[in-house]
Short mmCIF file of C-alpha atoms and ligand atoms in Angstrom, two decimals:
data_model
loop_
_atom_site.label_atom_id
_atom_site.label_comp_id
_atom_site.label_asym_id
_atom_site.label_seq_id
_atom_site.Cartn_x
_atom_site.Cartn_y
_atom_site.Cartn_z
CA MET A 1 0.00 0.00 0.00
CA ILE A 2 1.28 3.46 -0.83
CA PHE A 3 0.73 5.98 1.94
CA SER A 4 0.80 9.06 -0.17
CA TYR A 5 -2.50 10.87 -0.13
CA PHE A 6 -3.53 11.49 3.43
CA TYR A 7 -2.95 14.57 5.48
CA GLN A 8 -0.37 17.07 4.56
CA LYS A 9 0.28 19.07 7.71
CA SER A 10 -2.33 21.68 6.86
CA GLU A 11 -4.97 18.96 6.62
CA LEU A 12 -4.76 17.74 10.21
CA MET A 13 -7.75 17.94 12.54
CA LYS A 14 -8.98 21.42 13.26
CA ILE A 15 -11.18 23.46 15.59
CA ASN A 16 -12.70 26.49 13.88
CA GLY A 17 -10.17 26.10 11.10
CA LYS A 18 -7.10 26.04 13.38
CA HIS A 19 -5.10 22.87 13.81
CA TYR A 20 -4.63 21.58 17.36
CA HIS A 21 -3.26 18.52 19.01
CA THR A 22 -4.96 17.40 22.21
CA ILE A 23 -1.73 17.83 24.20
CA TRP A 24 1.51 19.76 23.68
CA VAL A 25 4.50 21.29 25.43
CA LYS A 26 3.95 24.99 26.16
CA GLU A 27 6.05 26.94 23.69
CA SER A 28 7.26 29.54 26.18
CA ASP A 29 7.85 27.08 29.03
CA PRO A 30 8.94 23.45 28.45
CA ASN A 31 8.15 22.66 32.09
CA THR A 32 4.44 23.11 31.38
CA ILE A 33 2.26 20.73 29.39
CA GLN A 34 -0.93 22.06 27.85
CA ILE A 35 -4.12 20.18 27.05
CA ILE A 36 -7.51 20.89 25.54
CA ASP A 37 -9.83 20.53 28.53
CA GLN A 38 -12.48 18.18 27.17
CA ARG A 39 -14.91 18.70 30.04
CA PHE A 40 -16.16 21.85 28.37
CA LEU A 41 -16.49 20.74 24.75
CA PRO A 42 -18.37 21.35 22.54
CA PHE A 43 -19.68 24.37 24.39
CA GLU A 44 -16.46 26.09 25.42
CA PHE A 45 -12.88 25.75 24.24
CA LYS A 46 -10.44 25.88 27.15
CA ILE A 47 -6.76 25.10 27.38
CA GLN A 48 -5.31 23.97 30.73
CA ASP A 49 -1.75 23.96 32.02
CA LEU A 50 -0.38 20.84 33.67
CA LYS A 51 2.59 21.74 35.86
CA THR A 52 2.85 18.83 38.27
CA ILE A 53 2.42 15.08 38.28
CA GLU A 54 -0.71 15.64 40.37
CA ASP A 55 -2.12 17.86 37.61
CA ALA A 56 -1.54 15.03 35.13
CA PHE A 57 -3.09 12.49 37.51
CA TYR A 58 -6.29 14.52 37.99
CA ALA A 59 -6.49 15.47 34.32
CA ILE A 60 -6.72 11.75 33.57
CA LYS A 61 -8.87 10.71 36.55
CA ASP A 62 -11.41 13.51 36.15
CA MET A 63 -11.43 13.19 32.36
CA TRP A 64 -10.07 16.57 31.34
CA VAL A 65 -8.33 14.29 28.87
CA ARG A 66 -9.72 10.89 28.01
CA GLY A 67 -9.52 8.18 25.36
CA ALA A 68 -6.93 5.41 25.61
CA PRO A 69 -4.08 6.82 23.49
CA LEU A 70 -4.38 10.30 24.98
CA ILE A 71 -4.46 8.93 28.52
CA GLY A 72 -1.19 7.16 27.72
CA VAL A 73 0.53 10.25 26.32
CA THR A 74 -0.66 12.41 29.23
CA ALA A 75 0.71 9.87 31.70
CA ALA A 76 4.08 9.91 29.90
CA TYR A 77 4.24 13.70 30.32
CA GLY A 78 3.08 13.16 33.91
CA MET A 79 6.22 11.08 34.54
CA TYR A 80 8.29 13.94 33.13
CA LEU A 81 6.54 16.46 35.39
CA GLY A 82 7.14 14.17 38.37
CA LEU A 83 10.85 13.93 37.59
CA LEU A 84 11.09 17.71 37.30
CA SER A 85 9.96 18.00 40.93
CA LEU A 86 12.75 15.76 42.28
CA LYS A 87 15.81 16.92 44.17
CA LYS A 88 19.18 15.42 43.27
CA ASP A 89 19.59 13.57 46.56
CA GLY A 90 17.27 10.87 47.86
CA ASN A 91 16.32 7.53 46.45
CA LEU A 92 15.57 8.34 42.81
CA LYS A 93 14.69 4.79 41.80
CA GLU A 94 12.05 4.37 44.51
CA LYS A 95 10.52 7.76 43.79
CA ILE A 96 10.24 7.18 40.06
CA ILE A 97 8.58 3.80 40.61
CA GLY A 98 6.21 5.58 43.02
CA PHE A 99 5.32 8.07 40.25
CA ALA A 100 4.58 5.22 37.85
CA ASN A 101 2.29 3.44 40.34
CA TYR A 102 0.53 6.70 41.17
CA LEU A 103 -0.21 7.54 37.54
CA GLU A 104 -1.26 3.99 36.74
CA SER A 105 -3.88 4.17 39.48
CA SER A 106 -5.67 7.13 37.83
CA ARG A 107 -7.86 4.98 35.56
CA PRO A 108 -7.87 1.17 35.40
CA THR A 109 -9.14 0.03 32.01
CA ALA A 110 -7.07 1.69 29.27
CA ILE A 111 -3.85 -0.33 28.99
CA ASN A 112 -2.17 2.55 27.10
CA LEU A 113 -1.64 4.13 30.50
CA LYS A 114 0.55 1.29 31.73
CA PHE A 115 2.21 0.94 28.35
CA ALA A 116 3.28 4.61 28.37
CA VAL A 117 4.34 4.78 32.01
CA ASP A 118 6.36 1.54 31.76
CA PHE A 119 8.03 2.82 28.61
CA VAL A 120 9.17 6.03 30.32
CA LEU A 121 10.25 4.00 33.35
CA ARG A 122 12.40 1.67 31.22
CA LYS A 123 13.94 4.54 29.29
CA THR A 124 14.80 6.64 32.35
CA LYS A 125 16.53 3.63 33.93
CA GLU A 126 19.16 3.96 31.21
CA ALA A 127 20.52 7.15 32.80
CA GLU A 128 22.22 7.54 36.16
CA TYR A 129 21.78 11.25 36.88
CA LEU A 130 18.55 13.13 37.46
CA GLU A 131 19.16 15.76 34.73
CA ASP A 132 19.62 12.98 32.19
CA LYS A 133 16.54 11.13 33.40
CA ILE A 134 14.48 14.32 33.03
CA LYS A 135 15.75 14.82 29.50
CA ILE A 136 14.98 11.21 28.60
CA ALA A 137 11.47 11.37 30.09
CA PHE A 138 10.76 14.53 28.09
CA GLU A 139 12.05 13.04 24.85
CA THR A 140 10.23 9.75 25.45
CA ALA A 141 6.90 11.50 26.07
CA ASN A 142 7.39 13.54 22.89
CA GLN A 143 8.24 10.36 21.02
CA LEU A 144 5.15 8.54 22.32
CA LYS A 145 3.04 11.46 21.23
CA ALA A 146 4.55 11.42 17.75
CA ASP A 147 4.12 7.63 17.57
CA GLU A 148 0.43 7.83 18.46
CA ILE A 149 -0.10 10.42 15.73
CA GLU A 150 1.58 8.20 13.16
CA ASN A 151 -0.27 5.11 14.44
CA CYS A 152 -3.60 6.82 13.90
CA ARG A 153 -2.59 8.04 10.47
CA LEU A 154 -1.73 4.47 9.48
CA ILE A 155 -4.96 3.12 11.00
CA GLY A 156 -6.69 5.53 8.64
CA GLU A 157 -4.77 4.18 5.66
CA TYR A 158 -5.48 0.54 6.55
CA GLY A 159 -9.12 1.15 7.45
CA PHE A 160 -9.91 3.21 4.38
CA PRO A 161 -10.11 0.29 1.88
CA LEU A 162 -12.81 -1.33 4.05
CA ILE A 163 -15.02 1.71 3.53
CA GLU A 164 -14.04 2.04 -0.12
CA LYS A 165 -15.07 -1.58 -0.76
CA ILE A 166 -18.55 -0.99 0.64
CA SER A 167 -18.85 2.25 -1.31
CA LYS A 168 -17.99 0.40 -4.54
CA ALA A 169 -20.48 -2.37 -3.73
CA LYS A 170 -23.12 0.35 -3.20
CA LYS A 171 -22.11 1.98 -6.50
CA GLY A 172 -21.02 5.17 -4.77
CA GLU A 173 -24.10 5.55 -2.61
CA THR A 174 -23.53 6.83 0.92
CA VAL A 175 -21.81 4.41 3.29
CA ASN A 176 -23.49 4.51 6.71
CA ILE A 177 -21.07 3.92 9.55
CA LEU A 178 -22.01 3.57 13.20
CA THR A 179 -19.56 4.53 15.94
CA HIS A 180 -19.75 4.54 19.71
CA CYS A 181 -18.23 6.93 22.25
CA ASN A 182 -15.39 9.13 20.99
CA ALA A 183 -12.52 7.30 19.37
CA GLY A 184 -11.67 10.41 17.40
CA TRP A 185 -8.68 12.74 17.48
CA LEU A 186 -9.80 14.11 20.84
CA ALA A 187 -9.29 10.63 22.29
CA CYS A 188 -5.83 10.42 20.74
CA VAL A 189 -3.50 13.21 19.69
CA ASP A 190 -4.59 13.61 16.08
CA TYR A 191 -6.78 11.79 13.48
CA GLY A 192 -8.33 9.35 15.99
CA THR A 193 -8.53 5.58 15.68
CA ALA A 194 -12.10 4.72 14.63
CA THR A 195 -12.42 8.10 12.90
CA ALA A 196 -9.15 8.08 10.92
CA PRO A 197 -10.58 5.88 8.12
CA LEU A 198 -13.70 8.07 8.07
CA TYR A 199 -11.71 11.28 7.67
CA LEU A 200 -9.66 9.72 4.89
CA ALA A 201 -12.74 8.41 3.07
CA HIS A 202 -14.35 11.85 3.31
CA LYS A 203 -11.18 13.53 2.03
CA LYS A 204 -11.07 11.15 -0.91
CA GLY A 205 -14.61 12.06 -1.86
CA ILE A 206 -16.34 8.85 -0.76
CA LYS A 207 -19.84 9.61 0.45
CA ILE A 208 -20.18 8.68 4.10
CA HIS A 209 -22.65 9.35 6.87
CA VAL A 210 -21.91 8.59 10.51
CA TRP A 211 -24.40 7.39 13.11
CA VAL A 212 -23.08 8.77 16.39
CA ASP A 213 -24.18 6.97 19.56
CA GLU A 214 -24.69 9.67 22.19
CA THR A 215 -22.86 7.44 24.72
CA ARG A 216 -24.34 8.02 28.10
CA PRO A 217 -23.42 8.79 30.80
CA ARG A 218 -20.68 11.22 29.71
CA ASN A 219 -22.02 11.70 26.18
CA GLN A 220 -18.65 11.48 24.46
CA GLY A 221 -20.52 10.69 21.24
CA SER A 222 -22.88 13.65 21.15
CA ARG A 223 -20.41 16.07 22.73
CA LEU A 224 -17.09 15.09 21.19
CA THR A 225 -17.53 12.85 18.14
CA ALA A 226 -20.36 14.99 16.76
CA PHE A 227 -18.22 18.07 17.40
CA GLU A 228 -15.25 16.58 15.55
CA LEU A 229 -17.36 15.50 12.59
CA GLU A 230 -19.11 18.84 12.44
CA GLN A 231 -15.74 20.62 12.36
CA GLU A 232 -14.67 18.41 9.44
CA GLY A 233 -17.97 18.84 7.60
CA ILE A 234 -18.80 15.13 7.67
CA PRO A 235 -22.52 14.27 7.52
CA HIS A 236 -23.58 12.67 10.79
CA THR A 237 -26.62 12.02 12.94
CA VAL A 238 -26.56 11.69 16.73
CA ILE A 239 -28.74 8.86 18.01
CA ALA A 240 -29.85 7.81 21.48
CA ASP A 241 -27.75 4.89 22.64
CA ASN A 242 -30.39 2.23 22.08
CA THR A 243 -31.16 3.15 18.47
CA GLY A 244 -28.43 1.18 16.70
CA GLY A 245 -30.25 -2.17 16.74
CA LEU A 246 -33.26 -0.79 14.91
CA LEU A 247 -31.10 0.96 12.32
CA MET A 248 -29.20 -2.25 11.67
CA GLN A 249 -32.41 -4.26 11.19
CA LYS A 250 -33.67 -1.65 8.74
CA GLY A 251 -30.51 -1.82 6.60
CA MET A 252 -29.44 1.68 7.62
CA VAL A 253 -25.97 0.72 8.87
CA ASP A 254 -23.30 -0.67 6.52
CA MET A 255 -20.53 -1.09 9.05
CA CYS A 256 -19.55 -0.29 12.64
CA ILE A 257 -16.15 1.05 13.65
CA VAL A 258 -15.31 1.59 17.31
CA GLY A 259 -12.15 2.13 19.34
CA SER A 260 -10.82 0.17 22.30
CA ASP A 261 -9.36 0.85 25.73
CA ARG A 262 -7.81 -2.58 26.03
CA THR A 263 -7.89 -5.58 23.75
CA SER A 264 -6.59 -8.84 25.16
CA ALA A 265 -4.24 -11.14 23.25
CA ASN A 266 -7.20 -13.40 22.38
CA GLY A 267 -9.10 -10.51 20.75
CA ASP A 268 -11.67 -9.57 23.41
CA VAL A 269 -12.31 -5.84 23.19
CA ALA A 270 -12.92 -3.51 26.13
CA ASN A 271 -14.51 -0.27 25.02
CA LYS A 272 -17.00 2.26 26.33
CA ILE A 273 -20.08 0.76 27.96
CA GLY A 274 -22.65 -0.16 25.31
CA THR A 275 -20.16 -1.31 22.67
CA TYR A 276 -20.95 -4.99 23.32
CA LEU A 277 -24.67 -4.49 22.62
CA LYS A 278 -23.84 -2.88 19.28
CA ALA A 279 -21.58 -5.80 18.39
CA LEU A 280 -24.39 -8.27 19.22
CA ALA A 281 -26.83 -6.36 17.04
CA ALA A 282 -24.25 -6.14 14.24
CA SER A 283 -23.63 -9.88 14.40
CA ASP A 284 -27.37 -10.63 14.31
CA ASN A 285 -27.71 -8.48 11.20
CA ASN A 286 -24.50 -9.59 9.41
CA ILE A 287 -22.98 -6.15 9.62
CA PRO A 288 -19.18 -5.93 9.86
CA PHE A 289 -17.98 -4.76 13.26
CA TYR A 290 -14.44 -3.33 13.21
CA VAL A 291 -12.27 -2.22 16.09
CA ALA A 292 -9.59 0.38 15.29
CA LEU A 293 -6.70 0.50 17.73
CA PRO A 294 -2.95 1.05 18.00
CA LEU A 295 -0.77 -1.78 19.33
CA SER A 296 -0.36 0.25 22.54
CA THR A 297 -3.98 -0.74 23.30
CA ILE A 298 -3.31 -4.48 23.03
CA ASP A 299 -2.55 -6.25 26.29
CA PHE A 300 -0.31 -9.01 24.99
CA ASN A 301 -0.02 -10.43 28.52
CA MET A 302 -3.73 -11.07 28.93
CA ASN A 303 -5.40 -14.06 27.32
CA ASP A 304 -8.97 -13.75 28.53
CA GLY A 305 -10.33 -10.24 28.23
CA ILE A 306 -13.84 -11.10 29.38
CA ASN A 307 -12.65 -12.30 32.77
CA GLN A 308 -9.47 -10.32 33.22
CA ILE A 309 -9.87 -6.76 31.93
CA PRO A 310 -10.59 -4.46 34.90
CA ILE A 311 -13.78 -2.45 34.42
CA GLU A 312 -13.79 1.06 35.78
CA GLN A 313 -16.74 2.07 37.94
CA ARG A 314 -17.17 5.81 38.12
CA ASP A 315 -19.03 8.29 40.29
CA PRO A 316 -22.83 7.60 40.33
CA GLU A 317 -23.34 11.34 39.82
CA GLU A 318 -22.43 10.87 36.15
CA VAL A 319 -25.56 8.74 35.66
CA LYS A 320 -27.77 10.64 38.05
CA TYR A 321 -27.25 13.97 36.32
CA VAL A 322 -27.11 15.08 32.70
CA GLU A 323 -24.92 17.97 31.70
CA GLY A 324 -25.81 20.42 28.93
CA TRP A 325 -25.68 24.01 27.76
CA SER A 326 -28.32 26.37 29.09
CA ASN A 327 -28.37 30.14 29.60
CA ASN A 328 -24.84 30.40 28.24
CA LYS A 329 -23.33 28.04 30.75
CA ILE A 330 -22.81 24.34 31.35
CA THR A 331 -25.62 23.18 33.59
CA LYS A 332 -26.36 19.89 35.35
CA VAL A 333 -29.83 18.51 35.89
CA ARG A 334 -30.89 15.46 37.90
CA ILE A 335 -32.84 12.92 35.86
CA MET A 336 -34.00 10.43 38.50
CA PRO A 337 -35.33 10.30 42.05
CA GLU A 338 -32.83 11.67 44.53
CA ASN A 339 -32.46 8.37 46.41
CA SER A 340 -32.44 5.82 43.60
CA GLN A 341 -29.39 3.62 43.55
CA VAL A 342 -27.07 4.04 40.59
CA ALA A 343 -24.41 1.84 38.96
CA ASN A 344 -21.90 3.42 36.62
CA TYR A 345 -19.79 0.87 34.75
CA GLY A 346 -17.46 2.64 32.35
CA PHE A 347 -16.67 -0.14 29.89
CA ASP A 348 -17.83 -3.50 28.61
CA ILE A 349 -16.13 -6.35 26.82
CA THR A 350 -17.05 -7.45 23.33
CA PRO A 351 -16.01 -11.09 22.87
CA ALA A 352 -13.57 -11.66 20.01
CA LYS A 353 -16.12 -13.77 18.10
CA TYR A 354 -18.18 -10.65 17.38
CA VAL A 355 -15.25 -8.64 16.03
CA THR A 356 -14.91 -8.82 12.25
CA ALA A 357 -11.31 -7.52 12.38
CA LEU A 358 -8.94 -5.21 14.19
CA ILE A 359 -7.60 -2.23 12.25
CA THR A 360 -4.09 -1.49 13.51
CA GLU A 361 -1.14 0.62 12.39
CA LYS A 362 0.52 -2.55 11.05
CA ARG A 363 -2.39 -4.06 9.14
CA VAL A 364 -5.95 -5.30 9.41
CA CYS A 365 -5.79 -8.32 11.67
CA LYS A 366 -8.20 -11.07 12.74
CA ALA A 367 -9.34 -10.88 16.35
CA THR A 368 -7.68 -14.20 17.13
CA GLN A 369 -4.79 -15.10 19.41
CA LYS A 370 -2.82 -16.47 16.44
CA ASP A 371 -3.13 -13.38 14.26
CA ILE A 372 -2.72 -10.89 17.12
CA GLU A 373 0.48 -12.66 18.16
CA THR A 374 2.04 -11.89 14.76
CA LEU A 375 1.56 -8.13 15.33
CA LYS A 376 4.33 -8.23 17.94
CA LYS A 377 6.95 -8.95 15.28
O1 LIG B 401 -14.08 7.03 29.26
P1 LIG B 401 -13.36 7.46 28.01
O2 LIG B 401 -13.97 8.66 27.36
O3 LIG B 401 -11.87 7.62 28.23
O4 LIG B 401 -13.57 6.25 27.02
C1 LIG B 401 -13.06 6.33 25.73
C2 LIG B 401 -13.40 5.17 24.88
O5 LIG B 401 -14.06 4.25 25.31
C3 LIG B 401 -12.82 5.15 23.51
O6 LIG B 401 -13.68 4.49 22.63
C4 LIG B 401 -11.49 4.40 23.56
O7 LIG B 401 -10.64 4.98 24.50
C5 LIG B 401 -10.83 4.39 22.25
S1 LIG B 401 -9.99 5.90 21.99
C6 LIG B 401 -9.28 5.98 20.50
#
């Protein structure tokens, strides 16, 4: 495959016509990391400074940043910020391991977090002195960021032919693609995983339309994916979470593409709660169900995702209240009786048998232990 067409620099993802990454080093101060604060989108655009490891921890935990690849990159910069706070004396090794454990405890499901923190840990071990470790942590975080951008770009290139094939079979009629949560550039650094093939198809003039699951409780679909697609001028329709099954039965969905927070070595896919139900409906209706993910999301040490992937449970308030834009400000309203009990599971696991294929930066791969194993090489 020739990777020639996609994304000259000026074509990268934009907000109001200006290109942003989700995270970057502050130009005037390399000791400060800046992020787009996603808690306010699509209503307000705010940039936040992260100056300490605690800032990075809470940015991940409280979902100022979210999405598996972005959580990983933020944690890598978090390690750098932690190292910056150290004094030359004292037990460096113990402290750095403490930083890694602290950051890893911020959110449990996305394996990219551990992948990134372990990578910085390994790299910093190569140096003896604190100044060198700081430099290495900084360079490693920058490298991870660059890698995730390139991974997503390649996922776009490998995923594109799957859309093109359906478009050809439909003689150029609109390809209807369903996605869940936000696996777009806001969940990564640029391009996105599930969205990268969509952006490429749109750029190449293939007619697409995206069904966007609203994705309760945090509404990453209606707030973030719809926002991204709107900014790129891609036709899309936001649907209530339970709508997908009907649309599939009525022939209104040609394919599903979702992201993942952790995929085990046997191909079970953890993704935002509700993904599994879409995969079941897709299977019942013979609709291809693809998972787009970088290798940093594959847990090669785990062979049984259904029983082993830890599922985050978040604050019941997220279910109890809905957040929206009213009177020029973000407002929360309660949508149930005050004393009703609430459960807030963040993710579910789609068994490998319902996954048509994984779209990775190396190639499109079967969701089987045998094929996933070959990605390591
Ligand atoms: O709770 P979130 O918003 O971090 O969950 C995000 C998702 O479930 C995404 O689909 C997943 O991280 C893939 S991101 C490319």
